[in-house]
Structures are given as C-alpha cells and as structure tokens.
PDB file of C-alpha atoms in Angstrom:
ATOM      1  CA  MET N 309     -14.059 -16.321  -5.410  1.00  0.00           C
ATOM      2  CA  GLN N 310     -16.180 -18.326  -7.537  1.00  0.00           C
ATOM      3  CA  ARG N 311     -19.000 -18.031  -4.508  1.00  0.00           C
ATOM      4  CA  VAL N 312     -18.261 -14.331  -4.426  1.00  0.00           C
ATOM      5  CA  ARG N 313     -19.112 -14.126  -8.409  1.00  0.00           C
ATOM      6  CA  LYS N 314     -22.152 -15.600  -7.637  1.00  0.00           C
ATOM      7  CA  GLN N 315     -23.052 -13.644  -4.990  1.00  0.00           C
ATOM      8  CA  ILE N 316     -22.480 -10.398  -6.890  1.00  0.00           C
ATOM      9  CA  HIS N 317     -23.893 -11.794 -10.210  1.00  0.00           C
ATOM     10  CA  PHE N 318     -20.284 -11.964 -11.656  1.00  0.00           C
ATOM     11  CA  PHE N 319     -20.722 -13.662 -15.056  1.00  0.00           C
ATOM     12  CA  SER N 320     -18.267 -13.958 -17.799  1.00  0.00           C
ATOM     13  CA  GLU N 321     -19.172 -16.554 -20.460  1.00  0.00           C
ATOM     14  CA  SER N 322     -17.162 -14.386 -23.189  1.00  0.00           C
ATOM     15  CA  GLY N 323     -13.994 -14.620 -21.012  1.00  0.00           C
ATOM     16  CA  LEU N 324     -13.119 -10.720 -22.168  1.00  0.00           C
ATOM     17  CA  LYS N 325     -14.093  -9.017 -18.883  1.00  0.00           C
ATOM     18  CA  ASP N 326     -11.014  -8.668 -17.350  1.00  0.00           C
ATOM     19  CA  GLY N 327     -10.138  -4.864 -16.770  1.00  0.00           C
ATOM     20  CA  GLU N 328      -7.217  -4.727 -19.289  1.00  0.00           C
ATOM     21  CA  GLY N 329      -5.649  -1.294 -19.662  1.00  0.00           C
ATOM     22  CA  VAL N 330      -6.844  -0.374 -16.371  1.00  0.00           C
ATOM     23  CA  THR N 331      -4.572   0.834 -13.170  1.00  0.00           C
ATOM     24  CA  ILE N 332      -5.621   0.143  -9.720  1.00  0.00           C
ATOM     25  CA  ALA N 333      -3.429   1.711  -7.026  1.00  0.00           C
ATOM     26  CA  ALA N 334      -3.628   0.357  -3.895  1.00  0.00           C
ATOM     27  CA  LEU N 335      -2.207   1.658  -0.735  1.00  0.00           C
ATOM     28  CA  ASP N 336      -1.445  -1.668   2.100  1.00  0.00           C
ATOM     29  CA  SER N 337       1.405  -3.436   3.215  1.00  0.00           C
ATOM     30  CA  GLY N 338       3.109  -3.973  -0.248  1.00  0.00           C
ATOM     31  CA  VAL N 339       2.941  -6.579  -2.846  1.00  0.00           C
ATOM     32  CA  ALA N 340       4.491 -10.299  -2.622  1.00  0.00           C
ATOM     33  CA  ASP N 341       6.138 -12.086  -5.962  1.00  0.00           C
ATOM     34  CA  HIS N 342       3.302 -14.543  -6.523  1.00  0.00           C
ATOM     35  CA  PRO N 343       2.760 -16.303  -9.846  1.00  0.00           C
ATOM     36  CA  ASP N 344      -1.252 -15.231 -10.213  1.00  0.00           C
ATOM     37  CA  LEU N 345       0.542 -11.628 -10.030  1.00  0.00           C
ATOM     38  CA  GLU N 346       3.450 -11.683 -12.176  1.00  0.00           C
ATOM     39  CA  ARG N 347       3.814  -8.674 -14.565  1.00  0.00           C
ATOM     40  CA  LYS N 348       1.253  -6.635 -12.940  1.00  0.00           C
ATOM     41  CA  VAL N 349       2.822  -4.157 -11.144  1.00  0.00           C
ATOM     42  CA  LEU N 350       3.697  -1.254 -12.912  1.00  0.00           C
ATOM     43  CA  GLY N 351       4.909   0.571  -9.918  1.00  0.00           C
ATOM     44  CA  PHE N 352       6.099   0.315  -6.258  1.00  0.00           C
ATOM     45  CA  LYS N 353       7.452   2.434  -3.184  1.00  0.00           C
ATOM     46  CA  ASP N 354       8.172   1.704   0.124  1.00  0.00           C
ATOM     47  CA  PHE N 355       7.351   3.866   2.618  1.00  0.00           C
ATOM     48  CA  ILE N 356       7.974   2.005   5.861  1.00  0.00           C
ATOM     49  CA  SER N 357      12.296   1.132   5.057  1.00  0.00           C
ATOM     50  CA  GLY N 358      12.872   2.636   1.614  1.00  0.00           C
ATOM     51  CA  GLY N 359      13.029  -0.830  -0.337  1.00  0.00           C
ATOM     52  CA  LYS N 360      13.428  -0.583  -3.710  1.00  0.00           C
ATOM     53  CA  ALA N 361      11.811  -4.209  -4.651  1.00  0.00           C
ATOM     54  CA  ALA N 362       8.554  -5.346  -4.253  1.00  0.00           C
ATOM     55  CA  TYR N 363       7.866  -7.229  -1.410  1.00  0.00           C
ATOM     56  CA  ASP N 364       5.282  -7.591   1.124  1.00  0.00           C
ATOM     57  CA  ASP N 365       6.013  -8.981   5.146  1.00  0.00           C
ATOM     58  CA  ASN N 366       3.013  -8.688   6.044  1.00  0.00           C
ATOM     59  CA  GLY N 367       0.640 -10.420   3.583  1.00  0.00           C
ATOM     60  CA  HIS N 368      -2.560  -8.433   3.872  1.00  0.00           C
ATOM     61  CA  GLY N 369      -1.321  -6.313   0.631  1.00  0.00           C
ATOM     62  CA  THR N 370      -0.778  -9.783  -1.526  1.00  0.00           C
ATOM     63  CA  HIS N 371      -4.236 -10.925  -0.658  1.00  0.00           C
ATOM     64  CA  VAL N 372      -5.679  -7.812  -1.658  1.00  0.00           C
ATOM     65  CA  CYS N 373      -4.103  -7.409  -4.435  1.00  0.00           C
ATOM     66  CA  GLY N 374      -5.379 -11.415  -5.543  1.00  0.00           C
ATOM     67  CA  ILE N 375      -8.307 -10.126  -5.368  1.00  0.00           C
ATOM     68  CA  LEU N 376      -8.024  -7.022  -7.182  1.00  0.00           C
ATOM     69  CA  CYS N 377      -6.311  -8.596 -10.272  1.00  0.00           C
ATOM     70  CA  GLY N 378      -4.916 -12.046  -9.780  1.00  0.00           C
ATOM     71  CA  SER N 379      -4.576 -14.153 -12.490  1.00  0.00           C
ATOM     72  CA  GLY N 380      -5.497 -17.395 -10.926  1.00  0.00           C
ATOM     73  CA  LYS N 381      -2.987 -19.300 -12.886  1.00  0.00           C
ATOM     74  CA  LEU N 382      -2.005 -21.401 -10.052  1.00  0.00           C
ATOM     75  CA  SER N 383      -5.687 -22.639  -9.392  1.00  0.00           C
ATOM     76  CA  GLU N 384      -6.439 -22.833 -12.998  1.00  0.00           C
ATOM     77  CA  GLY N 385      -8.897 -19.988 -13.004  1.00  0.00           C
ATOM     78  CA  LYS N 386     -10.638 -20.315  -9.854  1.00  0.00           C
ATOM     79  CA  TYR N 387      -9.299 -18.207  -7.618  1.00  0.00           C
ATOM     80  CA  ARG N 388      -9.061 -15.106 -10.042  1.00  0.00           C
ATOM     81  CA  GLY N 389      -9.003 -11.599  -9.186  1.00  0.00           C
ATOM     82  CA  MET N 390     -12.068  -9.560 -10.120  1.00  0.00           C
ATOM     83  CA  ALA N 391     -10.261  -7.467 -12.892  1.00  0.00           C
ATOM     84  CA  PRO N 392      -7.411 -10.000 -14.168  1.00  0.00           C
ATOM     85  CA  GLY N 393      -6.439  -7.778 -16.938  1.00  0.00           C
ATOM     86  CA  ALA N 394      -5.530  -5.046 -14.818  1.00  0.00           C
ATOM     87  CA  ARG N 395      -2.429  -3.561 -13.460  1.00  0.00           C
ATOM     88  CA  LEU N 396      -1.135  -2.499 -10.069  1.00  0.00           C
ATOM     89  CA  VAL N 397       0.703   0.696  -8.819  1.00  0.00           C
ATOM     90  CA  ILE N 398       1.672  -0.444  -4.821  1.00  0.00           C
ATOM     91  CA  GLY N 399       2.477   1.865  -2.185  1.00  0.00           C
ATOM     92  CA  LYS N 400       3.761  -0.245   0.914  1.00  0.00           C
ATOM     93  CA  VAL N 401       2.333   1.635   4.050  1.00  0.00           C
ATOM     94  CA  LEU N 402       2.088  -0.713   6.461  1.00  0.00           C
ATOM     95  CA  ASP N 403       4.933  -2.607   8.454  1.00  0.00           C
ATOM     96  CA  LYS N 404       5.333  -6.257   8.858  1.00  0.00           C
ATOM     97  CA  ASP N 405       2.738  -6.156  12.120  1.00  0.00           C
ATOM     98  CA  GLY N 406       0.114  -4.527   9.670  1.00  0.00           C
ATOM     99  CA  ASP N 407       0.758  -0.874  11.454  1.00  0.00           C
ATOM    100  CA  GLY N 408       1.275   2.361   9.766  1.00  0.00           C
ATOM    101  CA  SER N 409       0.351   5.837  10.732  1.00  0.00           C
ATOM    102  CA  ALA N 410      -1.157   9.103   9.480  1.00  0.00           C
ATOM    103  CA  GLU N 411       1.943  10.368   8.130  1.00  0.00           C
ATOM    104  CA  ILE N 412       3.021   7.324   6.067  1.00  0.00           C
ATOM    105  CA  MET N 413      -0.138   7.608   4.898  1.00  0.00           C
ATOM    106  CA  LEU N 414      -0.552  11.155   3.514  1.00  0.00           C
ATOM    107  CA  SER N 415       3.324  10.445   2.072  1.00  0.00           C
ATOM    108  CA  GLY N 416       1.602   7.464  -0.045  1.00  0.00           C
ATOM    109  CA  LEU N 417      -1.769   9.690  -1.307  1.00  0.00           C
ATOM    110  CA  ASP N 418       1.248  12.169  -2.145  1.00  0.00           C
ATOM    111  CA  TRP N 419       2.945   9.963  -4.397  1.00  0.00           C
ATOM    112  CA  ILE N 420      -0.694   8.697  -5.730  1.00  0.00           C
ATOM    113  CA  LEU N 421      -0.923  12.061  -6.909  1.00  0.00           C
ATOM    114  CA  GLU N 422       2.627  12.258  -8.485  1.00  0.00           C
ATOM    115  CA  VAL N 423       2.296   9.258 -10.648  1.00  0.00           C
ATOM    116  CA  ARG N 424      -1.241   9.313 -11.427  1.00  0.00           C
ATOM    117  CA  GLU N 425      -0.546  10.515 -14.713  1.00  0.00           C
ATOM    118  CA  ARG N 426       2.382   8.204 -15.162  1.00  0.00           C
ATOM    119  CA  TYR N 427       0.593   5.269 -14.577  1.00  0.00           C
ATOM    120  CA  ARG N 428      -2.938   6.597 -15.474  1.00  0.00           C
ATOM    121  CA  ILE N 429      -4.513   5.270 -12.327  1.00  0.00           C
ATOM    122  CA  ARG N 430      -8.201   4.991 -12.227  1.00  0.00           C
ATOM    123  CA  VAL N 431      -8.743   3.390  -8.980  1.00  0.00           C
ATOM    124  CA  LEU N 432      -7.374   3.551  -5.227  1.00  0.00           C
ATOM    125  CA  ASN N 433      -7.754   0.788  -2.722  1.00  0.00           C
ATOM    126  CA  ILE N 434      -7.558   1.514   0.476  1.00  0.00           C
ATOM    127  CA  SER N 435      -8.147  -1.359   2.648  1.00  0.00           C
ATOM    128  CA  VAL N 436      -6.889   0.262   5.605  1.00  0.00           C
ATOM    129  CA  GLY N 437      -9.150   0.811   8.295  1.00  0.00           C
ATOM    130  CA  ILE N 438      -8.135   3.883   9.922  1.00  0.00           C
ATOM    131  CA  GLY N 439     -10.127   3.994  13.335  1.00  0.00           C
ATOM    132  CA  ASP N 440      -9.829   6.955  15.521  1.00  0.00           C
ATOM    133  CA  LEU N 441      -7.316   8.538  15.404  1.00  0.00           C
ATOM    134  CA  ARG N 442      -8.112  10.602  18.711  1.00  0.00           C
ATOM    135  CA  GLU N 443      -6.349  13.343  16.764  1.00  0.00           C
ATOM    136  CA  ARG N 444      -8.946  15.548  14.793  1.00  0.00           C
ATOM    137  CA  LYS N 445      -6.234  17.626  12.890  1.00  0.00           C
ATOM    138  CA  LYS N 446      -4.275  14.039  11.954  1.00  0.00           C
ATOM    139  CA  GLU N 447      -7.964  13.046  10.836  1.00  0.00           C
ATOM    140  CA  GLN N 448      -8.581  16.280   9.025  1.00  0.00           C
ATOM    141  CA  ALA N 449      -5.792  16.310   7.285  1.00  0.00           C
ATOM    142  CA  LEU N 450      -6.288  12.255   5.832  1.00  0.00           C
ATOM    143  CA  ARG N 451      -9.550  13.280   4.665  1.00  0.00           C
ATOM    144  CA  GLU N 452      -8.549  16.476   3.131  1.00  0.00           C
ATOM    145  CA  LYS N 453      -5.556  14.980   1.148  1.00  0.00           C
ATOM    146  CA  ILE N 454      -8.267  11.703   0.115  1.00  0.00           C
ATOM    147  CA  GLU N 455     -10.320  14.128  -1.113  1.00  0.00           C
ATOM    148  CA  GLN N 456      -7.492  15.887  -2.979  1.00  0.00           C
ATOM    149  CA  VAL N 457      -6.887  12.566  -4.836  1.00  0.00           C
ATOM    150  CA  TRP N 458     -10.763  12.195  -5.381  1.00  0.00           C
ATOM    151  CA  ASP N 459     -10.724  15.834  -7.150  1.00  0.00           C
ATOM    152  CA  SER N 460      -7.872  14.723  -9.544  1.00  0.00           C
ATOM    153  CA  GLY N 461      -9.995  12.248 -11.325  1.00  0.00           C
ATOM    154  CA  ILE N 462      -9.460   8.768  -9.233  1.00  0.00           C
ATOM    155  CA  LEU N 463     -12.173   7.128  -7.569  1.00  0.00           C
ATOM    156  CA  VAL N 464     -11.414   6.088  -4.199  1.00  0.00           C
ATOM    157  CA  VAL N 465     -12.632   2.914  -2.692  1.00  0.00           C
ATOM    158  CA  CYS N 466     -12.010   2.526   1.337  1.00  0.00           C
ATOM    159  CA  ALA N 467     -12.947  -0.462   3.587  1.00  0.00           C
ATOM    160  CA  ALA N 468     -15.400   0.790   6.061  1.00  0.00           C
ATOM    161  CA  GLY N 469     -13.081  -0.766   9.072  1.00  0.00           C
ATOM    162  CA  ASN N 470     -13.846  -3.941  11.377  1.00  0.00           C
ATOM    163  CA  LYS N 471     -15.023  -1.855  14.185  1.00  0.00           C
ATOM    164  CA  GLY N 472     -18.731  -2.740  14.091  1.00  0.00           C
ATOM    165  CA  PRO N 473     -21.741  -3.121  14.697  1.00  0.00           C
ATOM    166  CA  GLY N 474     -22.351  -0.050  16.886  1.00  0.00           C
ATOM    167  CA  ASN N 475     -23.556   3.448  15.720  1.00  0.00           C
ATOM    168  CA  GLY N 476     -21.007   5.574  13.656  1.00  0.00           C
ATOM    169  CA  THR N 477     -18.176   2.745  13.788  1.00  0.00           C
ATOM    170  CA  VAL N 478     -17.155   3.275  10.249  1.00  0.00           C
ATOM    171  CA  SER N 479     -13.510   4.051   9.852  1.00  0.00           C
ATOM    172  CA  ALA N 480     -12.342   7.628  10.289  1.00  0.00           C
ATOM    173  CA  VAL N 481     -11.663   7.905   6.549  1.00  0.00           C
ATOM    174  CA  GLY N 482     -14.514   6.193   5.146  1.00  0.00           C
ATOM    175  CA  GLY N 483     -16.692   9.216   6.380  1.00  0.00           C
ATOM    176  CA  SER N 484     -16.070  11.666   3.407  1.00  0.00           C
ATOM    177  CA  PRO N 485     -18.543  11.888   0.839  1.00  0.00           C
ATOM    178  CA  ARG N 486     -15.820  11.531  -1.890  1.00  0.00           C
ATOM    179  CA  VAL N 487     -14.666   8.300  -0.916  1.00  0.00           C
ATOM    180  CA  VAL N 488     -16.851   4.862  -1.989  1.00  0.00           C
ATOM    181  CA  THR N 489     -17.026   3.224   1.769  1.00  0.00           C
ATOM    182  CA  VAL N 490     -17.297  -0.541   1.596  1.00  0.00           C
ATOM    183  CA  GLY N 491     -19.090  -2.551   4.543  1.00  0.00           C
ATOM    184  CA  CYS N 492     -19.071  -6.031   4.370  1.00  0.00           C
ATOM    185  CA  HIS N 493     -22.017  -8.704   3.890  1.00  0.00           C
ATOM    186  CA  ASP N 494     -21.762 -12.109   2.763  1.00  0.00           C
ATOM    187  CA  GLY N 495     -25.682 -12.406   1.261  1.00  0.00           C
ATOM    188  CA  ASP N 496     -26.642 -16.160   1.982  1.00  0.00           C
ATOM    189  CA  TYR N 497     -23.021 -18.138   2.722  1.00  0.00           C
ATOM    190  CA  ARG N 498     -23.245 -19.821   5.982  1.00  0.00           C
ATOM    191  CA  PRO N 499     -26.144 -18.720   7.209  1.00  0.00           C
ATOM    192  CA  GLY N 500     -26.257 -18.658  11.680  1.00  0.00           C
ATOM    193  CA  TYR N 501     -22.740 -18.664  11.786  1.00  0.00           C
ATOM    194  CA  ALA N 502     -21.529 -16.078  13.806  1.00  0.00           C
ATOM    195  CA  GLY N 503     -18.086 -15.085  12.367  1.00  0.00           C
ATOM    196  CA  LEU N 504     -20.255 -13.411   9.251  1.00  0.00           C
ATOM    197  CA  CYS N 505     -17.994 -10.322   8.375  1.00  0.00           C
ATOM    198  CA  ALA N 506     -21.538  -8.283   8.375  1.00  0.00           C
ATOM    199  CA  ALA N 507     -20.962  -8.739  12.463  1.00  0.00           C
ATOM    200  CA  TYR N 508     -18.391  -6.306  12.921  1.00  0.00           C
ATOM    201  CA  SER N 509     -18.464  -4.507   9.880  1.00  0.00           C
ATOM    202  CA  GLY N 510     -18.177  -0.587  10.135  1.00  0.00           C
ATOM    203  CA  ARG N 511     -21.882   1.382  10.029  1.00  0.00           C
ATOM    204  CA  GLY N 512     -22.468   4.921   9.502  1.00  0.00           C
ATOM    205  CA  ASP N 513     -23.973   7.426  11.951  1.00  0.00           C
ATOM    206  CA  ARG N 514     -27.207   6.763  11.511  1.00  0.00           C
ATOM    207  CA  ASN N 515     -28.136  10.760  12.124  1.00  0.00           C
ATOM    208  CA  GLY N 516     -24.683  11.848  10.439  1.00  0.00           C
ATOM    209  CA  ARG N 517     -24.944  14.411   7.457  1.00  0.00           C
ATOM    210  CA  VAL N 518     -23.547  11.678   4.963  1.00  0.00           C
ATOM    211  CA  CYS N 519     -24.681   8.518   4.640  1.00  0.00           C
ATOM    212  CA  LYS N 520     -22.176   5.468   5.294  1.00  0.00           C
ATOM    213  CA  PRO N 521     -21.212   2.798   4.373  1.00  0.00           C
ATOM    214  CA  ASP N 522     -22.127   3.303   0.301  1.00  0.00           C
ATOM    215  CA  ILE N 523     -22.144  -0.011  -0.411  1.00  0.00           C
ATOM    216  CA  VAL N 524     -21.095  -3.850   0.418  1.00  0.00           C
ATOM    217  CA  ALA N 525     -19.550  -6.952  -0.999  1.00  0.00           C
ATOM    218  CA  PRO N 526     -19.123 -10.120   0.476  1.00  0.00           C
ATOM    219  CA  GLY N 527     -16.132 -10.510   2.654  1.00  0.00           C
ATOM    220  CA  THR N 528     -15.947 -13.646   5.044  1.00  0.00           C
ATOM    221  CA  ASP N 529     -13.543 -16.363   3.912  1.00  0.00           C
ATOM    222  CA  ILE N 530     -12.109 -14.961   1.095  1.00  0.00           C
ATOM    223  CA  MET N 531      -9.480 -16.756  -0.896  1.00  0.00           C
ATOM    224  CA  SER N 532      -6.696 -14.954  -2.314  1.00  0.00           C
ATOM    225  CA  CYS N 533      -2.840 -14.990  -2.799  1.00  0.00           C
ATOM    226  CA  ASN N 534      -0.490 -15.999   0.189  1.00  0.00           C
ATOM    227  CA  GLY N 535       2.242 -13.505   0.349  1.00  0.00           C
ATOM    228  CA  ASP N 536       4.338 -16.517   1.925  1.00  0.00           C
ATOM    229  CA  TYR N 537       3.955 -18.800  -1.072  1.00  0.00           C
ATOM    230  CA  LEU N 538       7.593 -18.509  -2.532  1.00  0.00           C
ATOM    231  CA  ARG N 539       9.163 -18.714   1.204  1.00  0.00           C
ATOM    232  CA  LEU N 540       7.524 -22.149   1.538  1.00  0.00           C
ATOM    233  CA  ASN N 541       9.151 -22.771  -1.535  1.00  0.00           C
ATOM    234  CA  GLY N 542       5.564 -23.499  -3.329  1.00  0.00           C
ATOM    235  CA  ARG N 543       4.888 -26.711  -1.243  1.00  0.00           C
ATOM    236  CA  ALA N 544       1.336 -28.010  -2.569  1.00  0.00           C
ATOM    237  CA  GLY N 545      -1.491 -26.207  -1.208  1.00  0.00           C
ATOM    238  CA  SER N 546       0.289 -22.753  -0.078  1.00  0.00           C
ATOM    239  CA  ALA N 547      -0.468 -20.464  -2.989  1.00  0.00           C
ATOM    240  CA  TYR N 548      -3.908 -19.352  -1.333  1.00  0.00           C
ATOM    241  CA  ILE N 549      -5.110 -18.125   1.980  1.00  0.00           C
ATOM    242  CA  PRO N 550      -8.647 -17.342   3.093  1.00  0.00           C
ATOM    243  CA  LYS N 551      -9.128 -14.258   4.907  1.00  0.00           C
ATOM    244  CA  SER N 552     -12.002 -12.100   6.099  1.00  0.00           C
ATOM    245  CA  GLY N 553     -13.093  -8.529   6.975  1.00  0.00           C
ATOM    246  CA  THR N 554     -13.922  -5.150   5.112  1.00  0.00           C
ATOM    247  CA  SER N 555     -10.311  -4.973   3.782  1.00  0.00           C
ATOM    248  CA  MET N 556     -11.621  -8.051   1.548  1.00  0.00           C
ATOM    249  CA  ALA N 557     -14.823  -6.664   0.337  1.00  0.00           C
ATOM    250  CA  THR N 558     -13.164  -3.806  -0.401  1.00  0.00           C
ATOM    251  CA  PRO N 559     -10.933  -4.868  -3.375  1.00  0.00           C
ATOM    252  CA  ILE N 560     -14.071  -6.521  -4.666  1.00  0.00           C
ATOM    253  CA  VAL N 561     -15.711  -3.098  -5.389  1.00  0.00           C
ATOM    254  CA  SER N 562     -12.593  -1.484  -6.550  1.00  0.00           C
ATOM    255  CA  GLY N 563     -12.106  -4.492  -8.954  1.00  0.00           C
ATOM    256  CA  ALA N 564     -15.858  -4.241 -10.017  1.00  0.00           C
ATOM    257  CA  ALA N 565     -15.038  -0.337 -10.382  1.00  0.00           C
ATOM    258  CA  ALA N 566     -11.893  -1.142 -12.750  1.00  0.00           C
ATOM    259  CA  LEU N 567     -14.303  -3.353 -14.905  1.00  0.00           C
ATOM    260  CA  ALA N 568     -16.713  -0.545 -15.437  1.00  0.00           C
ATOM    261  CA  PHE N 569     -13.888   1.846 -16.342  1.00  0.00           C
ATOM    262  CA  TRP N 570     -12.385  -0.820 -18.576  1.00  0.00           C
ATOM    263  CA  GLN N 571     -15.935  -1.078 -20.419  1.00  0.00           C
ATOM    264  CA  TYR N 572     -16.953   2.770 -20.349  1.00  0.00           C
ATOM    265  CA  ARG N 573     -13.347   3.959 -21.104  1.00  0.00           C
ATOM    266  CA  TRP N 574     -14.772   7.585 -20.922  1.00  0.00           C
ATOM    267  CA  MET N 575     -16.360   7.433 -17.748  1.00  0.00           C
ATOM    268  CA  THR N 576     -15.355   9.499 -14.763  1.00  0.00           C
ATOM    269  CA  ASN N 577     -14.639   8.812 -10.581  1.00  0.00           C
ATOM    270  CA  GLU N 578     -17.949  10.244 -10.190  1.00  0.00           C
ATOM    271  CA  MET N 579     -19.895   8.659 -12.955  1.00  0.00           C
ATOM    272  CA  CYS N 580     -18.595   5.496 -11.968  1.00  0.00           C
ATOM    273  CA  ARG N 581     -19.624   6.017  -8.051  1.00  0.00           C
ATOM    274  CA  GLN N 582     -22.971   6.383  -9.193  1.00  0.00           C
ATOM    275  CA  LYS N 583     -22.986   3.225 -11.084  1.00  0.00           C
ATOM    276  CA  LEU N 584     -21.818   1.536  -8.718  1.00  0.00           C
ATOM    277  CA  LEU N 585     -24.003   2.739  -6.039  1.00  0.00           C
ATOM    278  CA  PHE N 586     -27.744   3.188  -8.450  1.00  0.00           C
ATOM    279  CA  THR N 587     -27.230  -0.497  -9.743  1.00  0.00           C
ATOM    280  CA  ALA N 588     -26.258  -2.489  -5.803  1.00  0.00           C
ATOM    281  CA  ALA N 589     -28.815  -4.924  -4.789  1.00  0.00           C
ATOM    282  CA  ASP N 590     -31.063  -3.485  -1.769  1.00  0.00           C
ATOM    283  CA  LEU N 591     -30.366  -6.274   1.002  1.00  0.00           C
ATOM    284  CA  GLY N 592     -33.687  -4.587   3.071  1.00  0.00           C
ATOM    285  CA  LEU N 593     -31.094  -3.846   6.029  1.00  0.00           C
ATOM    286  CA  PRO N 594     -30.793  -0.645   7.776  1.00  0.00           C
ATOM    287  CA  TRP N 595     -29.103   2.462   5.183  1.00  0.00           C
ATOM    288  CA  ASN N 596     -25.674   2.460   7.870  1.00  0.00           C
ATOM    289  CA  GLN N 597     -25.215  -1.093   7.419  1.00  0.00           C
ATOM    290  CA  GLN N 598     -26.038  -1.734   3.883  1.00  0.00           C
ATOM    291  CA  GLY N 599     -25.415   1.624   2.112  1.00  0.00           C
ATOM    292  CA  TRP N 600     -27.226   1.394  -1.439  1.00  0.00           C
ATOM    293  CA  GLY N 601     -26.733  -2.416  -1.093  1.00  0.00           C
ATOM    294  CA  MET N 602     -24.800  -5.332  -2.158  1.00  0.00           C
ATOM    295  CA  VAL N 603     -22.460  -4.794  -5.580  1.00  0.00           C
ATOM    296  CA  ASP N 604     -24.203  -6.240  -8.752  1.00  0.00           C
ATOM    297  CA  VAL N 605     -21.492  -6.455 -11.373  1.00  0.00           C
ATOM    298  CA  ARG N 606     -24.318  -7.856 -14.068  1.00  0.00           C
ATOM    299  CA  LYS N 607     -26.297  -4.202 -13.860  1.00  0.00           C
ATOM    300  CA  LEU N 608     -22.766  -2.198 -13.085  1.00  0.00           C
ATOM    301  CA  LEU N 609     -22.048  -3.284 -16.979  1.00  0.00           C
ATOM    302  CA  SER N 610     -25.206  -3.652 -18.584  1.00  0.00           C
TER     303      SER N 610
END
C-alpha cells in the first residue's frame, strides 16, 4: 500500500485524510475478524448460509476490506487502507470457493437499498468480476438493479474483471454507464514482468456505446488483511497476504471516493464520479484499456 500511495499520489502529511464518518458497502465473500478491521463493521448479512455473525470463509472479502479502510494496526500503518476512518456494511454473496449467483447478487443489492439510509452508505464496492452470464435476462436484471442503487445516491464502483486483454472483455455489469468501472494498471511497478494486472484486466468494446473502463488503479501484489489470521492463531507474518487483480484495484478507487465524500460532504455520487475521472492521470494508453487514466488522489482532493 505504501507503493500504491506513491503511484496514485496519495500523500497525507497531516494524517487527517481518513474518511471518518463515511460508510462503504461491499458485496463480497464476507469479512473476517481481523485487528486491522476492529470496530469497523456496522452491518453484515449472510446471503449464502444465513449466519448472523460476520465471517469470511474465502478471504477475498477481508482482503478487499483491508484495502478499503484497514487501520494498518498490525503493520504500524504500513499496510493501512485507503480510508482508515471509514466504516463498513458487508453483504456475503460469495461462498467459500468464491462462487455466487445472479440471484444472490440481486438479493444483496436489494439489501443495500433497504439499509442505505440506516447506515448512510455513500459507496458500494463490487470486486466481483461477473463474466458473461449467457442469460441476457439475468444480466439485464443485474444492470437494472445496480443502476437503481446508483439512482438512490450511492456511488457504485465495479471491477472490470480479469478476462482481458481482448476487446469487449469488461465484466457483464461493468458496462453500465451508471457505475465507475475499474481496470487494472500498475504504472512503473516491476517493468517487464509478464504477470502485471494490465495483461488480463478486462477491456471495453472499442466500438461500444459506452466507453469502459472508466479509470484504472494498481492491482498487482497488493498487500492487505489475511482472513485466516486468527485461525492461524496470529502466527508471525500471517496478518497480511498479497493478492492481485481488478478486485484489488477496485477498492483503491472506492477508498479514494470515500476520501472525496469525507472532504466534500455535499458531493453527490455523480459529482464524485466526474471528479474521479476528470482528475485521473492519462497514461497514454487506448481508451478501452485505461479509460480516463490512473486515479490521482492528490488532484481528487485538491
């Protein structure tokens, strides 16, 4: 995360840029009990097995939550998230294998609409690369529900997916004009390395009606909270784990948006979307690969 901060120009000398009072929702595999996420979860609902207490039997969601707002407690701040003052509302829509369904995702989106005012949700993070559903009715239903969430005033930030680099490989729901679709690019990190996320980040349709992705962020070797930490009895070195993909790039943008909502309390989701895009750093790449460019927090908050 220290490397990511340099790449996206996120410098907080005053220590005040933390997103306090902003609520971020995430539909993912859940969230584990991790010291970096202590007292951050305001609400949790399990759409897989109906459990009451928050948990994560896959680890993906915990990693995403750490990027969003982890305190960095166990790393003395080194691996703190983007908006460590923000709070979380988590819907578990993925099982232990990271699998889910359109029906479960729709239920999760309905729940977000139901509780949005109670928890004052400003951002919804969807780090779930929903691919080609092969059933257009389900895909359309998901898009319509996500757009309904957007119309309720929530900024929806969605992963572009990892099916690239072919043309038109953005996630099925990432093609909506009423979401901020996040692709993956690592800037100057590890030049020449074949495994960088830009090699597989979903790309938009060059001839499509909507230009996607909207923006990119780093996504390779992102160090964040390990959902197995407590199960491993807090063994030294097990608190954090690296993961890669557009799933990791997406909470970087969601966290940046939370900082914007914290700084500009009057901002609407559409205003935030425009400011994210118009302040992004152009990487000089094709539009269907980079969108407006790399998220730039310094410009976003200035």
